[in-house]
Structure formats: C-alpha cells, structure tokens
PDB file of C-alpha atoms in Angstrom:
ATOM      1  CA  MET F   1      -8.472 -42.317 244.756  1.00 41.00           C
ATOM      2  CA  SER F   2      -7.315 -39.616 242.633  1.00 37.00           C
ATOM      3  CA  GLY F   3      -4.164 -37.798 243.929  1.00 37.00           C
ATOM      4  CA  GLY F   4      -3.227 -34.565 244.609  1.00 40.00           C
ATOM      5  CA  GLY F   5      -4.841 -32.488 247.101  1.00 41.00           C
ATOM      6  CA  ARG F   6      -2.724 -29.011 245.806  1.00 42.00           C
ATOM      7  CA  VAL F   7      -4.250 -26.001 244.393  1.00 45.00           C
ATOM      8  CA  ALA F   8      -4.963 -25.958 240.656  1.00 47.00           C
ATOM      9  CA  GLY F   9      -3.621 -22.693 239.366  1.00 53.00           C
ATOM     10  CA  SER F  10      -4.206 -19.255 240.043  1.00 75.00           C
ATOM     11  CA  ASP F  11      -7.416 -18.119 241.840  1.00 88.00           C
ATOM     12  CA  ALA F  12      -7.948 -16.721 237.683  1.00 90.00           C
ATOM     13  CA  ALA F  13      -6.817 -19.822 236.059  1.00 93.00           C
ATOM     14  CA  LEU F  14      -9.729 -21.647 238.610  1.00 95.00           C
ATOM     15  CA  ARG F  15     -12.572 -19.336 237.873  1.00 95.00           C
ATOM     16  CA  ALA F  16     -11.898 -19.799 234.263  1.00 96.00           C
ATOM     17  CA  GLU F  17     -11.669 -23.998 234.280  1.00 96.00           C
ATOM     18  CA  VAL F  18     -15.099 -24.070 236.304  1.00 97.00           C
ATOM     19  CA  VAL F  19     -16.991 -21.697 233.434  1.00 97.00           C
ATOM     20  CA  ALA F  20     -15.378 -23.926 230.965  1.00 97.00           C
ATOM     21  CA  GLY F  21     -16.516 -26.915 233.005  1.00 97.00           C
ATOM     22  CA  CYS F  22     -19.963 -26.067 233.170  1.00 97.00           C
ATOM     23  CA  ARG F  23     -19.745 -25.408 229.280  1.00 97.00           C
ATOM     24  CA  ARG F  24     -18.632 -28.629 228.509  1.00 97.00           C
ATOM     25  CA  MET F  25     -21.089 -30.078 230.616  1.00 97.00           C
ATOM     26  CA  VAL F  26     -23.819 -28.610 229.217  1.00 96.00           C
ATOM     27  CA  ALA F  27     -22.295 -29.828 225.785  1.00 96.00           C
ATOM     28  CA  ASP F  28     -21.716 -33.238 226.604  1.00 96.00           C
ATOM     29  CA  GLY F  29     -25.569 -33.766 227.748  1.00 96.00           C
ATOM     30  CA  LEU F  30     -24.635 -34.145 231.829  1.00 97.00           C
ATOM     31  CA  THR F  31     -27.347 -31.569 232.526  1.00 94.00           C
ATOM     32  CA  ARG F  32     -29.720 -28.694 231.421  1.00 90.00           C
ATOM     33  CA  GLY F  33     -30.865 -25.033 232.000  1.00 89.00           C
ATOM     34  CA  THR F  34     -29.214 -23.875 235.547  1.00 89.00           C
ATOM     35  CA  SER F  35     -28.882 -27.782 236.813  1.00 92.00           C
ATOM     36  CA  GLY F  36     -25.831 -28.743 238.076  1.00 95.00           C
ATOM     37  CA  ASN F  37     -23.135 -27.395 239.917  1.00 97.00           C
ATOM     38  CA  ILE F  38     -19.258 -27.642 239.730  1.00 98.00           C
ATOM     39  CA  SER F  39     -16.471 -26.268 242.395  1.00 98.00           C
ATOM     40  CA  ALA F  40     -12.610 -26.001 242.716  1.00 98.00           C
ATOM     41  CA  ARG F  41     -10.310 -25.874 245.499  1.00 97.00           C
ATOM     42  CA  ALA F  42      -8.605 -22.372 246.151  1.00 95.00           C
ATOM     43  CA  ALA F  43      -6.158 -21.498 248.018  1.00 87.00           C
ATOM     44  CA  ASP F  44      -8.158 -20.282 250.738  1.00 88.00           C
ATOM     45  CA  GLY F  45     -11.096 -22.310 250.786  1.00 95.00           C
ATOM     46  CA  MET F  46     -13.134 -23.099 247.205  1.00 97.00           C
ATOM     47  CA  LEU F  47     -14.427 -21.288 243.927  1.00 97.00           C
ATOM     48  CA  ILE F  48     -18.418 -22.770 242.676  1.00 97.00           C
ATOM     49  CA  THR F  49     -20.801 -21.913 240.655  1.00 97.00           C
ATOM     50  CA  PRO F  50     -23.131 -19.236 241.642  1.00 96.00           C
ATOM     51  CA  SER F  51     -26.880 -19.988 242.136  1.00 94.00           C
ATOM     52  CA  ASN F  52     -29.742 -19.549 238.836  1.00 90.00           C
ATOM     53  CA  VAL F  53     -26.346 -18.599 236.494  1.00 93.00           C
ATOM     54  CA  GLU F  54     -27.300 -19.568 233.035  1.00 93.00           C
ATOM     55  CA  TYR F  55     -24.524 -21.425 231.716  1.00 94.00           C
ATOM     56  CA  ALA F  56     -24.156 -19.815 228.218  1.00 93.00           C
ATOM     57  CA  THR F  57     -23.823 -16.802 229.585  1.00 94.00           C
ATOM     58  CA  MET F  58     -21.820 -17.050 233.052  1.00 95.00           C
ATOM     59  CA  ALA F  59     -18.052 -15.288 233.444  1.00 94.00           C
ATOM     60  CA  ALA F  60     -15.188 -15.809 235.337  1.00 94.00           C
ATOM     61  CA  ALA F  61     -16.385 -13.098 237.562  1.00 93.00           C
ATOM     62  CA  ASP F  62     -19.413 -14.585 238.359  1.00 94.00           C
ATOM     63  CA  ILE F  63     -18.161 -18.049 240.141  1.00 95.00           C
ATOM     64  CA  VAL F  64     -18.798 -17.584 244.095  1.00 95.00           C
ATOM     65  CA  ALA F  65     -15.269 -17.186 246.577  1.00 95.00           C
ATOM     66  CA  MET F  66     -15.543 -19.079 249.692  1.00 95.00           C
ATOM     67  CA  SER F  67     -14.426 -20.924 252.978  1.00 96.00           C
ATOM     68  CA  LEU F  68     -15.221 -24.149 253.413  1.00 96.00           C
ATOM     69  CA  ASN F  69     -16.838 -22.894 256.164  1.00 95.00           C
ATOM     70  CA  GLY F  70     -19.403 -21.066 254.144  1.00 93.00           C
ATOM     71  CA  GLU F  71     -17.748 -17.144 254.594  1.00 92.00           C
ATOM     72  CA  LEU F  72     -18.209 -15.780 251.590  1.00 91.00           C
ATOM     73  CA  ARG F  73     -15.340 -14.087 249.926  1.00 87.00           C
ATOM     74  CA  ASP F  74     -16.408 -12.705 246.589  1.00 79.00           C
ATOM     75  CA  ALA F  75     -19.306 -13.248 245.075  1.00 70.00           C
ATOM     76  CA  ALA F  76     -19.752 -10.239 243.220  1.00 74.00           C
ATOM     77  CA  GLY F  77     -23.332 -10.002 244.051  1.00 79.00           C
ATOM     78  CA  ARG F  78     -23.788 -13.643 243.062  1.00 90.00           C
ATOM     79  CA  ARG F  79     -25.251 -16.571 245.505  1.00 92.00           C
ATOM     80  CA  ALA F  80     -23.269 -19.538 245.698  1.00 95.00           C
ATOM     81  CA  SER F  81     -24.778 -22.640 244.478  1.00 96.00           C
ATOM     82  CA  THR F  82     -27.322 -24.021 246.711  1.00 95.00           C
ATOM     83  CA  GLU F  83     -25.153 -27.754 246.772  1.00 97.00           C
ATOM     84  CA  TRP F  84     -22.261 -25.396 248.686  1.00 98.00           C
ATOM     85  CA  ARG F  85     -22.399 -27.362 251.695  1.00 98.00           C
ATOM     86  CA  MET F  86     -22.159 -30.674 249.488  1.00 98.00           C
ATOM     87  CA  HIS F  87     -18.983 -29.421 247.953  1.00 98.00           C
ATOM     88  CA  ALA F  88     -17.663 -28.012 251.367  1.00 98.00           C
ATOM     89  CA  ARG F  89     -17.702 -31.221 252.724  1.00 98.00           C
ATOM     90  CA  ILE F  90     -16.158 -32.854 249.895  1.00 98.00           C
ATOM     91  CA  HIS F  91     -13.312 -30.492 250.003  1.00 98.00           C
ATOM     92  CA  ARG F  92     -12.820 -30.471 253.729  1.00 97.00           C
ATOM     93  CA  THR F  93     -12.243 -34.000 254.394  1.00 97.00           C
ATOM     94  CA  ARG F  94     -11.032 -35.851 250.884  1.00 97.00           C
ATOM     95  CA  ALA F  95      -7.242 -33.305 250.883  1.00 96.00           C
ATOM     96  CA  ASP F  96      -7.083 -35.767 247.475  1.00 96.00           C
ATOM     97  CA  VAL F  97      -9.847 -33.415 245.696  1.00 97.00           C
ATOM     98  CA  ASN F  98      -9.618 -30.731 243.907  1.00 97.00           C
ATOM     99  CA  ALA F  99     -12.876 -30.716 242.185  1.00 98.00           C
ATOM    100  CA  VAL F 100     -16.476 -31.415 242.681  1.00 98.00           C
ATOM    101  CA  VAL F 101     -18.934 -31.848 239.695  1.00 98.00           C
ATOM    102  CA  HIS F 102     -22.932 -32.441 240.737  1.00 98.00           C
ATOM    103  CA  THR F 103     -24.944 -33.340 237.685  1.00 98.00           C
ATOM    104  CA  HIS F 104     -28.222 -33.959 237.114  1.00 97.00           C
ATOM    105  CA  SER F 105     -27.922 -36.708 233.853  1.00 98.00           C
ATOM    106  CA  PRO F 106     -30.803 -38.726 232.557  1.00 97.00           C
ATOM    107  CA  TYR F 107     -29.677 -41.872 232.867  1.00 98.00           C
ATOM    108  CA  ALA F 108     -27.652 -41.558 235.881  1.00 98.00           C
ATOM    109  CA  THR F 109     -30.190 -40.155 237.601  1.00 98.00           C
ATOM    110  CA  ALA F 110     -32.676 -42.315 236.416  1.00 98.00           C
ATOM    111  CA  LEU F 111     -31.268 -44.957 238.488  1.00 98.00           C
ATOM    112  CA  ALA F 112     -31.020 -42.318 241.376  1.00 98.00           C
ATOM    113  CA  CYS F 113     -34.587 -42.209 241.492  1.00 98.00           C
ATOM    114  CA  MET F 114     -35.038 -45.814 241.908  1.00 98.00           C
ATOM    115  CA  ARG F 115     -31.917 -45.981 244.386  1.00 98.00           C
ATOM    116  CA  ARG F 116     -30.499 -48.167 242.375  1.00 98.00           C
ATOM    117  CA  PRO F 117     -26.974 -48.108 242.496  1.00 98.00           C
ATOM    118  CA  ILE F 118     -24.673 -49.236 239.424  1.00 98.00           C
ATOM    119  CA  PRO F 119     -23.168 -53.501 240.266  1.00 98.00           C
ATOM    120  CA  PRO F 120     -20.240 -54.153 238.550  1.00 98.00           C
ATOM    121  CA  PHE F 121     -21.557 -55.456 235.042  1.00 98.00           C
ATOM    122  CA  HIS F 122     -18.957 -53.601 233.047  1.00 98.00           C
ATOM    123  CA  TYR F 123     -14.858 -53.289 234.632  1.00 97.00           C
ATOM    124  CA  MET F 124     -15.505 -49.775 233.668  1.00 97.00           C
ATOM    125  CA  VAL F 125     -17.518 -49.387 237.056  1.00 97.00           C
ATOM    126  CA  ALA F 126     -13.856 -49.449 238.417  1.00 97.00           C
ATOM    127  CA  ALA F 127     -13.070 -45.537 237.036  1.00 95.00           C
ATOM    128  CA  ALA F 128     -15.204 -44.608 240.187  1.00 97.00           C
ATOM    129  CA  GLY F 129     -12.979 -46.316 242.534  1.00 96.00           C
ATOM    130  CA  GLY F 130     -14.436 -49.144 243.911  1.00 96.00           C
ATOM    131  CA  SER F 131     -16.617 -52.307 242.595  1.00 97.00           C
ATOM    132  CA  ASP F 132     -20.043 -50.427 242.197  1.00 98.00           C
ATOM    133  CA  VAL F 133     -20.898 -47.190 241.939  1.00 98.00           C
ATOM    134  CA  PRO F 134     -22.865 -46.084 245.423  1.00 98.00           C
ATOM    135  CA  CYS F 135     -26.443 -44.597 245.742  1.00 98.00           C
ATOM    136  CA  ALA F 136     -26.436 -42.032 248.698  1.00 98.00           C
ATOM    137  CA  SER F 137     -29.411 -41.877 251.189  1.00 98.00           C
ATOM    138  CA  TYR F 138     -31.769 -39.270 250.236  1.00 98.00           C
ATOM    139  CA  ALA F 139     -31.687 -35.924 251.733  1.00 98.00           C
ATOM    140  CA  THR F 140     -33.034 -32.579 250.765  1.00 98.00           C
ATOM    141  CA  PHE F 141     -31.432 -30.513 248.202  1.00 97.00           C
ATOM    142  CA  GLY F 142     -29.171 -27.913 249.738  1.00 96.00           C
ATOM    143  CA  THR F 143     -29.094 -29.073 253.356  1.00 97.00           C
ATOM    144  CA  GLU F 144     -26.077 -30.532 255.796  1.00 97.00           C
ATOM    145  CA  ASP F 145     -27.847 -33.717 255.641  1.00 98.00           C
ATOM    146  CA  LEU F 146     -27.526 -33.939 252.289  1.00 98.00           C
ATOM    147  CA  ALA F 147     -23.722 -33.449 252.387  1.00 98.00           C
ATOM    148  CA  ALA F 148     -23.085 -36.253 255.342  1.00 98.00           C
ATOM    149  CA  ALA F 149     -25.032 -38.656 252.923  1.00 98.00           C
ATOM    150  CA  ALA F 150     -22.948 -37.632 250.015  1.00 98.00           C
ATOM    151  CA  GLY F 151     -19.637 -37.861 251.907  1.00 97.00           C
ATOM    152  CA  ALA F 152     -20.390 -41.313 253.622  1.00 98.00           C
ATOM    153  CA  ALA F 153     -20.931 -42.326 249.981  1.00 98.00           C
ATOM    154  CA  LEU F 154     -17.880 -41.184 248.652  1.00 98.00           C
ATOM    155  CA  THR F 155     -16.023 -42.537 251.903  1.00 94.00           C
ATOM    156  CA  ASP F 156     -14.223 -44.613 249.075  1.00 94.00           C
ATOM    157  CA  ARG F 157     -15.234 -43.780 245.775  1.00 97.00           C
ATOM    158  CA  ASN F 158     -14.927 -41.108 243.457  1.00 98.00           C
ATOM    159  CA  ALA F 159     -18.825 -40.956 242.237  1.00 98.00           C
ATOM    160  CA  CYS F 160     -21.872 -41.933 243.746  1.00 98.00           C
ATOM    161  CA  LEU F 161     -25.400 -41.377 242.744  1.00 98.00           C
ATOM    162  CA  LEU F 162     -27.577 -38.900 244.961  1.00 98.00           C
ATOM    163  CA  ALA F 163     -31.312 -41.002 245.634  1.00 98.00           C
ATOM    164  CA  ASN F 164     -34.195 -38.767 243.866  1.00 98.00           C
ATOM    165  CA  HIS F 165     -31.520 -36.459 242.838  1.00 98.00           C
ATOM    166  CA  GLY F 166     -28.359 -36.839 240.411  1.00 98.00           C
ATOM    167  CA  VAL F 167     -24.856 -37.494 240.370  1.00 98.00           C
ATOM    168  CA  LEU F 168     -21.721 -36.540 242.192  1.00 98.00           C
ATOM    169  CA  ALA F 169     -17.395 -36.954 240.574  1.00 98.00           C
ATOM    170  CA  VAL F 170     -14.969 -35.748 242.338  1.00 98.00           C
ATOM    171  CA  GLY F 171     -11.477 -35.620 240.500  1.00 97.00           C
ATOM    172  CA  ARG F 172      -7.948 -33.760 240.449  1.00 96.00           C
ATOM    173  CA  SER F 173      -9.042 -31.243 238.075  1.00 97.00           C
ATOM    174  CA  VAL F 174     -12.400 -29.985 236.715  1.00 98.00           C
ATOM    175  CA  ALA F 175     -11.381 -31.788 233.342  1.00 97.00           C
ATOM    176  CA  ASP F 176     -10.700 -35.024 235.752  1.00 97.00           C
ATOM    177  CA  ALA F 177     -14.275 -35.257 237.531  1.00 98.00           C
ATOM    178  CA  LEU F 178     -15.524 -34.140 234.753  1.00 98.00           C
ATOM    179  CA  ALA F 179     -14.477 -36.524 232.493  1.00 97.00           C
ATOM    180  CA  LEU F 180     -15.714 -39.401 235.190  1.00 98.00           C
ATOM    181  CA  ALA F 181     -19.224 -37.593 235.556  1.00 98.00           C
ATOM    182  CA  LEU F 182     -19.539 -38.775 231.791  1.00 98.00           C
ATOM    183  CA  GLU F 183     -18.078 -42.315 232.566  1.00 98.00           C
ATOM    184  CA  ILE F 184     -21.054 -42.303 235.084  1.00 98.00           C
ATOM    185  CA  GLU F 185     -23.315 -41.596 232.436  1.00 98.00           C
ATOM    186  CA  THR F 186     -22.463 -43.618 229.789  1.00 98.00           C
ATOM    187  CA  LEU F 187     -21.890 -46.605 232.048  1.00 98.00           C
ATOM    188  CA  ALA F 188     -25.823 -46.074 233.874  1.00 98.00           C
ATOM    189  CA  GLN F 189     -27.408 -45.791 230.221  1.00 98.00           C
ATOM    190  CA  GLN F 190     -25.615 -49.085 229.084  1.00 98.00           C
ATOM    191  CA  TYR F 191     -26.824 -50.456 232.460  1.00 98.00           C
ATOM    192  CA  CYS F 192     -30.581 -49.268 231.864  1.00 98.00           C
ATOM    193  CA  ILE F 193     -30.225 -50.716 228.247  1.00 98.00           C
ATOM    194  CA  ALA F 194     -29.302 -53.989 229.972  1.00 98.00           C
ATOM    195  CA  LEU F 195     -31.953 -54.070 232.235  1.00 97.00           C
ATOM    196  CA  GLN F 196     -34.467 -53.855 229.394  1.00 96.00           C
ATOM    197  CA  ALA F 197     -33.202 -57.967 228.370  1.00 96.00           C
ATOM    198  CA  GLY F 198     -33.394 -58.856 232.187  1.00 96.00           C
ATOM    199  CA  GLU F 199     -30.328 -58.714 234.520  1.00 94.00           C
ATOM    200  CA  PRO F 200     -26.886 -58.095 233.603  1.00 97.00           C
ATOM    201  CA  VAL F 201     -23.832 -60.937 234.424  1.00 98.00           C
ATOM    202  CA  LEU F 202     -22.273 -59.291 236.984  1.00 98.00           C
ATOM    203  CA  LEU F 203     -18.158 -59.475 237.408  1.00 98.00           C
ATOM    204  CA  SER F 204     -16.722 -61.433 240.324  1.00 97.00           C
ATOM    205  CA  ASP F 205     -14.765 -59.496 243.453  1.00 96.00           C
ATOM    206  CA  ALA F 206     -11.539 -61.151 241.842  1.00 97.00           C
ATOM    207  CA  GLN F 207     -12.147 -59.799 237.984  1.00 97.00           C
ATOM    208  CA  MET F 208     -13.014 -56.593 239.650  1.00 97.00           C
ATOM    209  CA  ALA F 209     -10.213 -56.699 242.190  1.00 96.00           C
ATOM    210  CA  ASP F 210      -8.202 -57.295 238.393  1.00 95.00           C
ATOM    211  CA  ALA F 211      -9.543 -54.162 236.727  1.00 94.00           C
ATOM    212  CA  LEU F 212      -9.555 -51.842 240.162  1.00 93.00           C
ATOM    213  CA  GLN F 213      -5.487 -52.590 240.354  1.00 92.00           C
ATOM    214  CA  ALA F 214      -5.178 -52.186 236.228  1.00 91.00           C
ATOM    215  CA  PHE F 215      -6.672 -48.624 237.158  1.00 84.00           C
ATOM    216  CA  THR F 216      -4.183 -48.344 239.420  1.00 80.00           C
ATOM    217  CA  GLU F 217      -1.108 -48.577 237.165  1.00 77.00           C
ATOM    218  CA  TYR F 218      -2.948 -46.850 234.384  1.00 74.00           C
ATOM    219  CA  ARG F 219      -3.667 -43.704 236.879  1.00 70.00           C
ATOM    220  CA  SER F 220       0.616 -44.046 238.000  1.00 64.00           C
TER     221      SER F 220
END
C-alpha cells in the first residue's frame, strides 16, 4: 500500500497538479476526449476534475472543490465529474491515498470488458500491491454501487479494473497514481499479446511474495 494520508501541497498547487495530470493522461494515451477523471485529497475534502471539459483547455479554476460527502465548496460554475462518488469513497476509506486516477486506457479496458483480472504473469503485477490486478464487479457509472464495487476491489490493492468500464489507480500523489495507471496499461497490453500465443506461465505465490517484498523495500 502507498503511505501518506497527508494533504500534498496548497490548494493552488494541487489544482495545478490535477490539471497537469490530466494532460499527462492524454499524452500517455491513457484516455481520449473528456473520458477519465482525477482527484486529489485536500484539507477539507478533495479537488476533482469537472465534467465534460476538454483537458487541453482545462484551467486550475475549473477544478471542483468538494467535501467527501459530496458538498460543493468551490465549483466555479462547473459540475463535478460524474464519478465523484467513487473518488470520495476511496478518499474516505483509504487514508494512505492522496490521489485517484480513473482512465479508459485501451488494453486494460479491453480486459475489463472481458471481466478478466490481470494475473501474476509478470512480476510487475506486484506494483498494484498484490498478486493480481482484480476486476471490480459491474455497476452503472457514477453510482454508489460502482463506488462500493471499486472500494471492495481496492481493499488491499492500489489498482483495479472496473468491469465493462476502465481502470482505477491510487497513490501518494497524482504523479504516483498516474505512473501506476500507466504501468497497469503496459501490463494489460503485454498480457493481451501473450494471450494471442496461448496462456502465459504464471508466477507462483512464493515468487510473487518475493516480488512484493522487493517492491516494499524499494519504496521504503
């Protein structure tokens, strides 16, 4: 699990971090158009991307401030992302998380549409905090049901797929969560390629335990 639980920087700095993260998300091919969303923990709740605003033109003032119960505090006339409930639930239940990134990246979303988790075919799966990248059960976007499903899948993981939907990654900062989201997309692509040749050989529980320990030591 990521450590932290602190507010990373001032409101202005966090707003800039979220906007920069959105543009990085597009540049890395993790999303297109206005799909996907990012949030960052703030002193009195969270800052989250607005609904239906192009990332290329998004400004810091467009970022919506709200409580973790959904109360708008500074919206500048914008509507919060439709997935605010999912972000709020993660921030409420994961004190170690300061940022949440949700993408519709192609390969990971393809696996999510098959409702197929990413198994331990590669040691880098441990980057998500366990021996697989689980797939949360399906629920309609923007609902409390989806928030609950995502929260359950992230109980002991830092990333998960969302059935017939996309990907979630969390971290100590927006950059941290984005890096993990990119790693999950890379793993998903590699797994899809491997599946074209058959079923890949999976690492054992002991081998994944070693990988997880190595990740813990690397990040400490």
